[in-house]
XYZ file of C-alpha atoms in Angstrom:
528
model
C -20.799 -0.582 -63.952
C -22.579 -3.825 -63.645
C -26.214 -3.178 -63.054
C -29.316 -5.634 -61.776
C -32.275 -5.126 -62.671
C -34.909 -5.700 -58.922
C -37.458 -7.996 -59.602
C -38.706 -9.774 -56.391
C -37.893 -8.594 -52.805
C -37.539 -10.169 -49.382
C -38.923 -8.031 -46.478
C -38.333 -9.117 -43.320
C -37.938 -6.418 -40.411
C -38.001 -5.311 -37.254
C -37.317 -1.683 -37.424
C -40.549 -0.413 -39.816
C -39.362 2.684 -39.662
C -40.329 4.510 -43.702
C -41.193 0.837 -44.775
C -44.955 1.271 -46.096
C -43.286 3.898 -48.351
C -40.294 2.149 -49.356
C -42.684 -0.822 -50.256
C -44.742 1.308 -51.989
C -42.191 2.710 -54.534
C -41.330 -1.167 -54.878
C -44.731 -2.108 -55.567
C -44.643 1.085 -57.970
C -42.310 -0.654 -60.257
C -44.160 -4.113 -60.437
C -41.377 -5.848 -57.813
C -43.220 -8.875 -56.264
C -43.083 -8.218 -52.476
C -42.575 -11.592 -50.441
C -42.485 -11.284 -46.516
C -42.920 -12.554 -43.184
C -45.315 -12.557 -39.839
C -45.533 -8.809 -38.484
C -43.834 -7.026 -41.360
C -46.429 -9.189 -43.959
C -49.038 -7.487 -41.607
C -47.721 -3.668 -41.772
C -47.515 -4.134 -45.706
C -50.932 -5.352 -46.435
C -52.221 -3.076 -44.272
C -50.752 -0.342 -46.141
C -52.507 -1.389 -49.551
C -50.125 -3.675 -50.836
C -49.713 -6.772 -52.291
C -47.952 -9.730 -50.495
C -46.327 -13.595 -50.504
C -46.270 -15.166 -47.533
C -43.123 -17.029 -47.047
C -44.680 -20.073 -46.044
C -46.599 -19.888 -49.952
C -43.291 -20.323 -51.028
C -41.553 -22.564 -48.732
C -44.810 -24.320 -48.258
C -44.150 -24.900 -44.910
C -45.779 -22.657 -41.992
C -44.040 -20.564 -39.693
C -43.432 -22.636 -36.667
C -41.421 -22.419 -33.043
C -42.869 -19.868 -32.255
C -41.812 -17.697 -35.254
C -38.014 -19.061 -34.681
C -38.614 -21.071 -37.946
C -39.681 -18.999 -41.116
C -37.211 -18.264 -43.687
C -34.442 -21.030 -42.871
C -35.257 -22.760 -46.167
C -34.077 -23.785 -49.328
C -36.498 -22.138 -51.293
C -35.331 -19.196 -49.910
C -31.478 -19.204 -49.510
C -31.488 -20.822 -52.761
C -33.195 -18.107 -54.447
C -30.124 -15.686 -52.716
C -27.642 -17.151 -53.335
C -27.738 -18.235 -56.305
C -25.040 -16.963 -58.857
C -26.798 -15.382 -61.958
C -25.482 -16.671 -65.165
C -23.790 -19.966 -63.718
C -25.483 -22.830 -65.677
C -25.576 -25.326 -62.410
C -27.335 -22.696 -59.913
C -29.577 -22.090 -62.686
C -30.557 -25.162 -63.494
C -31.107 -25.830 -59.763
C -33.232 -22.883 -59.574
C -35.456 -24.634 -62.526
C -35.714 -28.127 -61.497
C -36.418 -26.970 -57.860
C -38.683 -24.132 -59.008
C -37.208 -21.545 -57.190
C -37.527 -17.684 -58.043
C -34.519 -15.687 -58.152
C -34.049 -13.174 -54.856
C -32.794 -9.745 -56.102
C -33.675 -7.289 -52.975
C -33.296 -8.695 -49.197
C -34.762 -5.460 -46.921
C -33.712 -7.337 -43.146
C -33.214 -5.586 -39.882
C -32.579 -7.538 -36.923
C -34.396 -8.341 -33.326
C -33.124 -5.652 -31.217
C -31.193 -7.724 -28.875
C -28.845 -5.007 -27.733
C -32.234 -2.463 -27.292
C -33.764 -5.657 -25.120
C -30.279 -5.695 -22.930
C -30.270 -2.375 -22.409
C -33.510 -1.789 -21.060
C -32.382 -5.045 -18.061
C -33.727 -7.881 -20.135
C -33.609 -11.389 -17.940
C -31.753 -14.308 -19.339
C -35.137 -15.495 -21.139
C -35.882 -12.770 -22.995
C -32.870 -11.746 -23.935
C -31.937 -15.120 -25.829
C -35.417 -14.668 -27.560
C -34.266 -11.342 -28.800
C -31.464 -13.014 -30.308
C -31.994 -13.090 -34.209
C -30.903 -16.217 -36.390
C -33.226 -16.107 -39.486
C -32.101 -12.411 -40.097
C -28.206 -12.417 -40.065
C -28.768 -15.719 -42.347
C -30.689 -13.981 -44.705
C -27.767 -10.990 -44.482
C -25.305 -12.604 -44.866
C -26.671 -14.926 -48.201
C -27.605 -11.930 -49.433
C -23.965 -10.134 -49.061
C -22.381 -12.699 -50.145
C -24.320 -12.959 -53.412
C -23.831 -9.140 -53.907
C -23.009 -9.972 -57.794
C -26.790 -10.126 -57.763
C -28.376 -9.371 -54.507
C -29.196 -6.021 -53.160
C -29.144 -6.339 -49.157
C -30.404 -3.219 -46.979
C -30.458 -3.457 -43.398
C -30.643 0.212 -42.615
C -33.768 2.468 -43.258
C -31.319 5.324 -43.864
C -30.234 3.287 -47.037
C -33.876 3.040 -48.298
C -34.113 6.088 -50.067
C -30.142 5.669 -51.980
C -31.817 2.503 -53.551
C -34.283 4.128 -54.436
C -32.426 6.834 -56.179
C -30.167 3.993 -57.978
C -33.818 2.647 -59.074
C -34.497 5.610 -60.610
C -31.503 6.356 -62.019
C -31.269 2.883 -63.597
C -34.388 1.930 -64.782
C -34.756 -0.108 -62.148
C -31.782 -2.098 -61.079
C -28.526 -1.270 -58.950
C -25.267 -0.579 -59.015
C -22.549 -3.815 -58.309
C -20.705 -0.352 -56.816
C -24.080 0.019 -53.929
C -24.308 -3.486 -53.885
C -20.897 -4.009 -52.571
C -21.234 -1.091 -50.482
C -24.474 -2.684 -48.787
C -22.961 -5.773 -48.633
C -20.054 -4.204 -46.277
C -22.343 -2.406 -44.639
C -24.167 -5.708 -43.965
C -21.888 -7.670 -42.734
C -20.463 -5.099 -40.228
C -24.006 -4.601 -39.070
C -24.528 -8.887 -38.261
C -20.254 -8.649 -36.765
C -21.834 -6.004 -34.582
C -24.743 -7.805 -33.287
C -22.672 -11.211 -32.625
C -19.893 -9.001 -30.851
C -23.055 -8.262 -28.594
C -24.281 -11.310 -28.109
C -20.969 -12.751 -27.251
C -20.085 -9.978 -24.457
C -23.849 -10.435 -22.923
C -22.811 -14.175 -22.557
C -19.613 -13.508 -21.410
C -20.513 -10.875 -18.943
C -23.691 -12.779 -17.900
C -21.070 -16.197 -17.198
C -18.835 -13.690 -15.555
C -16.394 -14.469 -18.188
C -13.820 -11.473 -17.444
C -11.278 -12.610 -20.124
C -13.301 -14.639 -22.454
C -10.937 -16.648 -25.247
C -12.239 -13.783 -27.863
C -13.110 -10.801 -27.653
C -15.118 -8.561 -30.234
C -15.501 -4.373 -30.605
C -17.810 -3.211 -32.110
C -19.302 0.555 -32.953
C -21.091 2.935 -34.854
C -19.655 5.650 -36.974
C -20.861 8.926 -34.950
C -18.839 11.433 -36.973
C -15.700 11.594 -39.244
C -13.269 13.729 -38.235
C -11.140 16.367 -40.077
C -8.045 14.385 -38.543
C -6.261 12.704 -35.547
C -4.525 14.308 -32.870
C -1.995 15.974 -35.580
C -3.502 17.072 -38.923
C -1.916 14.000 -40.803
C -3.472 11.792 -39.086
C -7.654 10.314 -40.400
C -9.603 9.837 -37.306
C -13.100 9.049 -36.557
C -15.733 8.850 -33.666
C -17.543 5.606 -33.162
C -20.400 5.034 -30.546
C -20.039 1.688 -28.527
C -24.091 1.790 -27.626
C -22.748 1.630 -23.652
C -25.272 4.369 -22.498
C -22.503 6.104 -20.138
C -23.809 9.091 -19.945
C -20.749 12.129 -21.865
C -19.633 12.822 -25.083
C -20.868 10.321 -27.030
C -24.260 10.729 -25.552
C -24.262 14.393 -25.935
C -26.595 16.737 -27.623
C -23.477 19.387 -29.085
C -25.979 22.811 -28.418
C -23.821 25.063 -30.446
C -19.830 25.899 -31.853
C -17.368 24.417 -34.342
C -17.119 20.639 -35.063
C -15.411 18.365 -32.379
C -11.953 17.450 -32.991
C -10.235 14.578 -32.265
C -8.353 16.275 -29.231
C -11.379 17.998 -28.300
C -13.493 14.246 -27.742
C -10.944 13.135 -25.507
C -10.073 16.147 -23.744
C -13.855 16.536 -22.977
C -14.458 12.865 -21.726
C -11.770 13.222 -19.526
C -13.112 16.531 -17.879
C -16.428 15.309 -17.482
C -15.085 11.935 -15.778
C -13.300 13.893 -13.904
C -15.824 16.405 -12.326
C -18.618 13.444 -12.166
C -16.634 12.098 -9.475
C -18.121 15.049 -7.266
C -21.894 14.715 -6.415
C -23.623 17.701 -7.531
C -25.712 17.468 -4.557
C -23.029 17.993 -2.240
C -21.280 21.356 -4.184
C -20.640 22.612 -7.627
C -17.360 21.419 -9.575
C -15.674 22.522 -12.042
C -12.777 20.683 -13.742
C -10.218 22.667 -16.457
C -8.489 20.283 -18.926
C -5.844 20.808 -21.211
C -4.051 17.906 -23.440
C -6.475 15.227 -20.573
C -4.601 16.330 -17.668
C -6.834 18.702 -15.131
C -5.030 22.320 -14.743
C -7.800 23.402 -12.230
C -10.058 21.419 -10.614
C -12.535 23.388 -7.833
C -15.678 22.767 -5.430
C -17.684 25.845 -4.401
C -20.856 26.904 -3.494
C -21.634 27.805 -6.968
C -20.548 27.024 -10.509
C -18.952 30.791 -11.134
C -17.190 30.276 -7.514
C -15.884 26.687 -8.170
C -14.799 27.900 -11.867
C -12.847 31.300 -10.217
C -10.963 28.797 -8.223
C -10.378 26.268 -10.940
C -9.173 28.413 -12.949
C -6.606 30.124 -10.294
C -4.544 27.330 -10.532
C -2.902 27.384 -13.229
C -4.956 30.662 -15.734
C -2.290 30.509 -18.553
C -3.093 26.799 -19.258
C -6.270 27.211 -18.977
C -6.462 29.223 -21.862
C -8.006 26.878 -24.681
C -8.976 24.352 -22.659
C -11.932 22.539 -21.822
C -14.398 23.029 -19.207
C -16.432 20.349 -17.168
C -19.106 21.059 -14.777
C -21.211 18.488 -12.686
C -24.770 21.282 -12.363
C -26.537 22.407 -15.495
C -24.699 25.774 -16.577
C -26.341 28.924 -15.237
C -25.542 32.444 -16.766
C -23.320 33.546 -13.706
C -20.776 30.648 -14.657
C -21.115 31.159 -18.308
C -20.428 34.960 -17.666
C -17.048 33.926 -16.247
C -16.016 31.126 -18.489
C -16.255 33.125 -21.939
C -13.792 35.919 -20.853
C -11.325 34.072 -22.157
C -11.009 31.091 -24.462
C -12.133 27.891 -24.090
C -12.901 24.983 -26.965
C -15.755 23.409 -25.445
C -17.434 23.553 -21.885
C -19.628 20.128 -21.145
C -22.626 20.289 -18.680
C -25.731 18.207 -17.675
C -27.712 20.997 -19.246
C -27.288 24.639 -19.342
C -30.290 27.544 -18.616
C -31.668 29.515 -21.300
C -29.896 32.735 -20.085
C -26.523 30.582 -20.454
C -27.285 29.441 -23.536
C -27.332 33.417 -24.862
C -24.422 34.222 -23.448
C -22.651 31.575 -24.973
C -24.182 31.761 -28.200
C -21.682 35.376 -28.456
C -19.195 32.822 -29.195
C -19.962 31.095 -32.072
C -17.194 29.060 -32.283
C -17.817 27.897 -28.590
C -18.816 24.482 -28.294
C -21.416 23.468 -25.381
C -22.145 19.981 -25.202
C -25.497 19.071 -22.904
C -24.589 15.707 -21.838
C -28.466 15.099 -19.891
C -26.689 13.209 -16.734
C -23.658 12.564 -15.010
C -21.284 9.226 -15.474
C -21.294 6.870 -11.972
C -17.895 6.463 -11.328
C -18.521 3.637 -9.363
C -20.561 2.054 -12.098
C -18.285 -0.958 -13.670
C -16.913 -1.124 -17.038
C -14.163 -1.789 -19.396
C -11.503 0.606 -20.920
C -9.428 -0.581 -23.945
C -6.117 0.238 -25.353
C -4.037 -0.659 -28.898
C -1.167 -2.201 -28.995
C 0.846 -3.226 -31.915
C -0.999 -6.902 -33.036
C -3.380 -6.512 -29.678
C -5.063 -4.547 -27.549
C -5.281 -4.701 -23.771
C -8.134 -4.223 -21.768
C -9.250 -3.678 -18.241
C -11.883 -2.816 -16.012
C -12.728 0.689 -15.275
C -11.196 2.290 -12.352
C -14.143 2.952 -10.312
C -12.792 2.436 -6.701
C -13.087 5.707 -4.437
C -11.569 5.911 -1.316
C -14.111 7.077 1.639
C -12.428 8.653 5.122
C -12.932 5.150 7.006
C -10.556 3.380 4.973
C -7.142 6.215 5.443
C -4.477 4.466 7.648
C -3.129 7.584 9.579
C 0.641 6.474 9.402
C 1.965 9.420 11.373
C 2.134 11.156 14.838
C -0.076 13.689 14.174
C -3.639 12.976 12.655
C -4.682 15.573 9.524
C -7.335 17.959 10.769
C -10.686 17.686 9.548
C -10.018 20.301 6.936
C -6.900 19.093 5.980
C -8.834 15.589 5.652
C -11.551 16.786 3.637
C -8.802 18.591 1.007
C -6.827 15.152 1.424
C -9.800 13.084 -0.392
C -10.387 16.044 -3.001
C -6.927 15.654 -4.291
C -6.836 11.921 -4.006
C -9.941 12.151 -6.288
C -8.314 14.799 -8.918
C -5.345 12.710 -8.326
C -7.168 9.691 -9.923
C -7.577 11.740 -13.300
C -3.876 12.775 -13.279
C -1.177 11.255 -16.086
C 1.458 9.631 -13.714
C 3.373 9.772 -12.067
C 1.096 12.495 -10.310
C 1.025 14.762 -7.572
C -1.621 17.701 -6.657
C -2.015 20.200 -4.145
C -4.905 21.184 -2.629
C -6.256 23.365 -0.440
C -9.861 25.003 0.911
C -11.640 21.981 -2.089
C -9.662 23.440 -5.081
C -6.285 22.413 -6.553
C -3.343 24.536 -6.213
C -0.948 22.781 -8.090
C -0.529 20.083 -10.436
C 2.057 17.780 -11.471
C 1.558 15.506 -14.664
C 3.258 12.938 -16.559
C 6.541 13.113 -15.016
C 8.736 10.108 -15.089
C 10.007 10.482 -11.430
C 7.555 11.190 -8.233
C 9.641 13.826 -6.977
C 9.962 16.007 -10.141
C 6.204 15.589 -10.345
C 6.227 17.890 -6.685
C 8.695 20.198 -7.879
C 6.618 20.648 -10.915
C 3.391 21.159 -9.561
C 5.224 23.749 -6.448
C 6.795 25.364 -9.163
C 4.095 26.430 -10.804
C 2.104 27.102 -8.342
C 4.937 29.668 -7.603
C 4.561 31.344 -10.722
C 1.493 32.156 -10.511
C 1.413 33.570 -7.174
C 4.356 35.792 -8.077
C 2.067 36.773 -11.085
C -1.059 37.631 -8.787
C 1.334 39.699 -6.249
C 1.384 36.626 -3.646
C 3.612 36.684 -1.081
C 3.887 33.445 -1.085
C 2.926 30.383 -2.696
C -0.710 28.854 -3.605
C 0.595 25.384 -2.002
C 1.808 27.483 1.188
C -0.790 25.493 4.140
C -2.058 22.792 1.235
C -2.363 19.604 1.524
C -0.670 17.207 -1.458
C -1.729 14.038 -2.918
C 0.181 11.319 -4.639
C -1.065 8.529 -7.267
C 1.325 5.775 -6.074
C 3.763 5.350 -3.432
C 6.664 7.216 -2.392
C 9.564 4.525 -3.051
C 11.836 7.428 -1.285
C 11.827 10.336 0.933
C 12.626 12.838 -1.424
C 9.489 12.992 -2.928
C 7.714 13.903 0.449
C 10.773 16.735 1.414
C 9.928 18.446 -1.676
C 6.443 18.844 -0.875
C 6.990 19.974 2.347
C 9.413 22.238 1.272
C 6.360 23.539 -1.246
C 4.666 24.330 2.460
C 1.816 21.355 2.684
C 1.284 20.381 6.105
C -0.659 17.344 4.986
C -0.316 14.022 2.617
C -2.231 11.196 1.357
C -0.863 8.530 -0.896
C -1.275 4.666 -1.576
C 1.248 3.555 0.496
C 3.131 0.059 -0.262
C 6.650 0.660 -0.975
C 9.396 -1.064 0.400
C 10.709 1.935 2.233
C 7.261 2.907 3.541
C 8.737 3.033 7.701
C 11.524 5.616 6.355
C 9.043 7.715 4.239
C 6.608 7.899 7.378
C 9.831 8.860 9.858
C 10.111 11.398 7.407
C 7.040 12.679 7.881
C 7.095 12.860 11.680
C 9.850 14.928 11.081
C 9.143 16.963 9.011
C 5.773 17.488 10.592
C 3.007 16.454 8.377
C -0.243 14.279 8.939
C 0.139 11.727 6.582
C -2.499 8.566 5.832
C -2.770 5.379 3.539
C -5.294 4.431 1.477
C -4.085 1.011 0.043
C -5.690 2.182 -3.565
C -2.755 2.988 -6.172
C -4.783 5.069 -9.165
C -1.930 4.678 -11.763
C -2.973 6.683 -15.363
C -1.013 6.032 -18.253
């Protein structure tokens, strides 16, 4: 354990969040304080005793403020290695004093973005003296103690104490990892505002960068680590969630729950209540209605026995009525805008329940990028944000859907959009009747989803099927017939799909005779 004793500090941030009393316990143990413009300010203000860096550079801030701390009386003083007879001797004949402590935080560029910054003041908010002084000071961590998080000020100051006033090479390297993620973050930034602002789509590198949120108890199988990082993208859902009460998210549970609530956003919540059902990121009920409990009664009766343990999205704050239905049987987590006090209660019976308050719904038109490993890569792509409105359905048959059948038509297009492929749903009165995920043929998909729509109407004492009179929707084309016989034969009158395949002309004769309405929409919504 290799231990430096703190003897003169660099402060120089933007964040000043606990720094008068971090200072202060500096001060406390005779560390000479040296820092810069508005943080100088804060400190003296506070009682204490401060070097300007321009009394040690001997030159004055200039540009602006752009030019205070690039200087050899100051890098050389970080990164200087202790005990090496040439730095030292540098440090004499120069008369430069030894840097132990470098407290930087940076200009909050990605704070300035955020709030619609214009080109100007955006670039201003970009930092250079700080990640210099970061990174000297991380790479000297032999000898340097760098802190660029107020969260870390108190563990130095418990290392002080516990060392008579130096630190740990074990915290030092620790902050120095910790600093040099935190100046690869900020760069990753700055190099996707440029790229973005160019309207640079595939820009020769490309950065990711987040913030630890939680670590989790394990991946989607229990020998598997996992963790939750935030990406800062203010995207309203799980990771901008308040978690109200219930158990700690899983890994399975985080992506389960973004999917549901990406799902039901797609429904305005000024138009009807929704209610989505996920299990394994595949929708086993999705439901409008007039209220929350109606949509949810629906959702659920397409497929109850999956629901079970699943996860519940709705696009209205959750009012008691709904909650009343949802905990009769089990469900990991439901995700709302906000829930009512009542609500809260009832789901407070079930401590285990997890309610996340998510304060908003995601645009799904809004743009973005989605990402994906790969073995030595990763691909990425932009969001799929395209909806299909009524005026742009080709009806490719003899008979035009009704306006009912229409309106369930663009419901399960929507649902269909959320749907592992290759994917087909039926639909009918704005809830799903069937579902059918992940299968690797288009036609087993229908069977699947009629199937089990079949089971559970023998279950509920149905004389005939849920998708008797639906309407069906398909992800992709139909490259053959078959597909589009077997959900006829599941009894839907009506179909909407993308359309494109080479044998479009004898999938729409089949149509006409088999006698369904069937329309275009030119928008594949592939999910892999």
């Amino acid at each position: 354990m290799e231990t430096r004793t703190i003897k003169r500090a660099l402060i120089s941030v933007s964040d000043k969040t606990g720094l008068a009393e971090f200072a202060t316990a500096l001060e406390a143990r005779g560390i000479e304080i040296v820092s810069t413009g508005g943080t100088a300010k804060l400190l003296r203000d506070a009682g204490l005793n401060v070097i300007d860096v321009s009394d040690v550079t001997r030159v004055p801030e200039m540009m602006d403020g752009r030019v205070k701390t690039l200087h050899p009386k100051i890098h050389g003083g970080l990164l200087a290695v202790r005990g090496n007879p040439e730095h030292e001797r540098a440090l004499q004949e120069q008369a430069i004093p030894p840097i132990d402590l470098v407290v930087v935080n940076l200009y909050p560029f990605e704070e300035a973005v955020a709030r619609g910054a214009d080109f100007t003041a955006a670039i201003e908010n970009i930092d250079i003296g700080g990640p210099a002084l970061i990174r000297a000071g991380a790479k000297n961590h032999t000898s340097v103690t760098v802190v660029t998080d107020p969260a870390d000020y108190a563990l130095v100051l418990g290392e002080m104490a516990a060392h008579g006033g130096a630190t740990t090479l074990a915290l030092r390297k620790a902050l120095a990892a910790k600093a040099y993620a935190r100046t690869g973050a900020y760069d990753a930034a700055i190099a996707a505002w440029f790229a973005h602002t160019l309207g640079e789509r595939a820009p020769e590198r490309r950065v990711i960068a987040g913030r630890l949120a939680q670590e989790l108890r394990y991946g989607e199988n229990p020998h598997q680590w996992a963790a939750f990082y935030q990406s800062g993208e203010a995207r309203p859902g799980v990771a901008t969630a308040t978690q109200a009460q219930g158990k700690e998210l899983s890994y399975n549970n985080l992506n389960d729950t973004d999917a549901a609530y990406e799902l039901v956003a797609e429904f305005d919540p000024a138009a009807s209540a929704a209610v989505a059902i996920i299990k394994h990121a595949n929708p086993c009920g999705v439901a409008l209605g007039k209220s929350l409990a109606e949509a949810y009664m629906k959702a659920l009766a397409c497929d109850p026995v999956s629901a079970f343990g699943g996860i519940v999205a709705l696009n209205r704050p959750l009012d008691a009525e709904a909650a009343h239905e949802i905990v009769k049987i089990f469900t990991e987590v439901i995700i709302a805008p906000d829930a009512s006090d009542e609500a809260r209660a009832l789901i407070a019976e079930k401590k285990n329940l997890r309610l996340l308050l998510a304060h908003a719904l995601p645009d799904p038109k809004a743009e973005g990028l989605t990402f994906r490993s790969l073995s030595g890569g990763f691909l990425v792509q932009s969001r799929d944000n395209a909806v299909v409105s009524p005026a742009e359905l080709k009806v490719v048959t003899r008979r035009k859907p009704s306006e009912a059948e229409l309106a369930d038509l663009l419901f399960a297009f929507t649902v269909a959009k959320h749907v592992k492929s290759n994917a087909i749903v039926y639909a009918r009165g704005g809830a799903t009747v069937g579902i059918g995920a992940g299968q690797m043929s288009r036609i087993d998909a229908a069977r699947m989803a009629a199937w089990k729509a079949e089971d559970v109407a023998r279950a509920r004492g149905l004389s005939a099927s849920l998708t008797e009179g639906s309407v069906a929707a398909s992800d992709a084309f139909f490259p053959f017939p078959d597909g589009l016989q077997a959900i006829a034969q599941a009894g839907a009158t009506a179909v909407i799909q993308p359309g494109g395949a080479m044998r479009d002309a004898d999938v729409i004769a089949a149509a006409d005779r088999l006698g369904l309405a069937m329309v275009f929409t030119g928008m594949r919504h592939f999910r892999h």
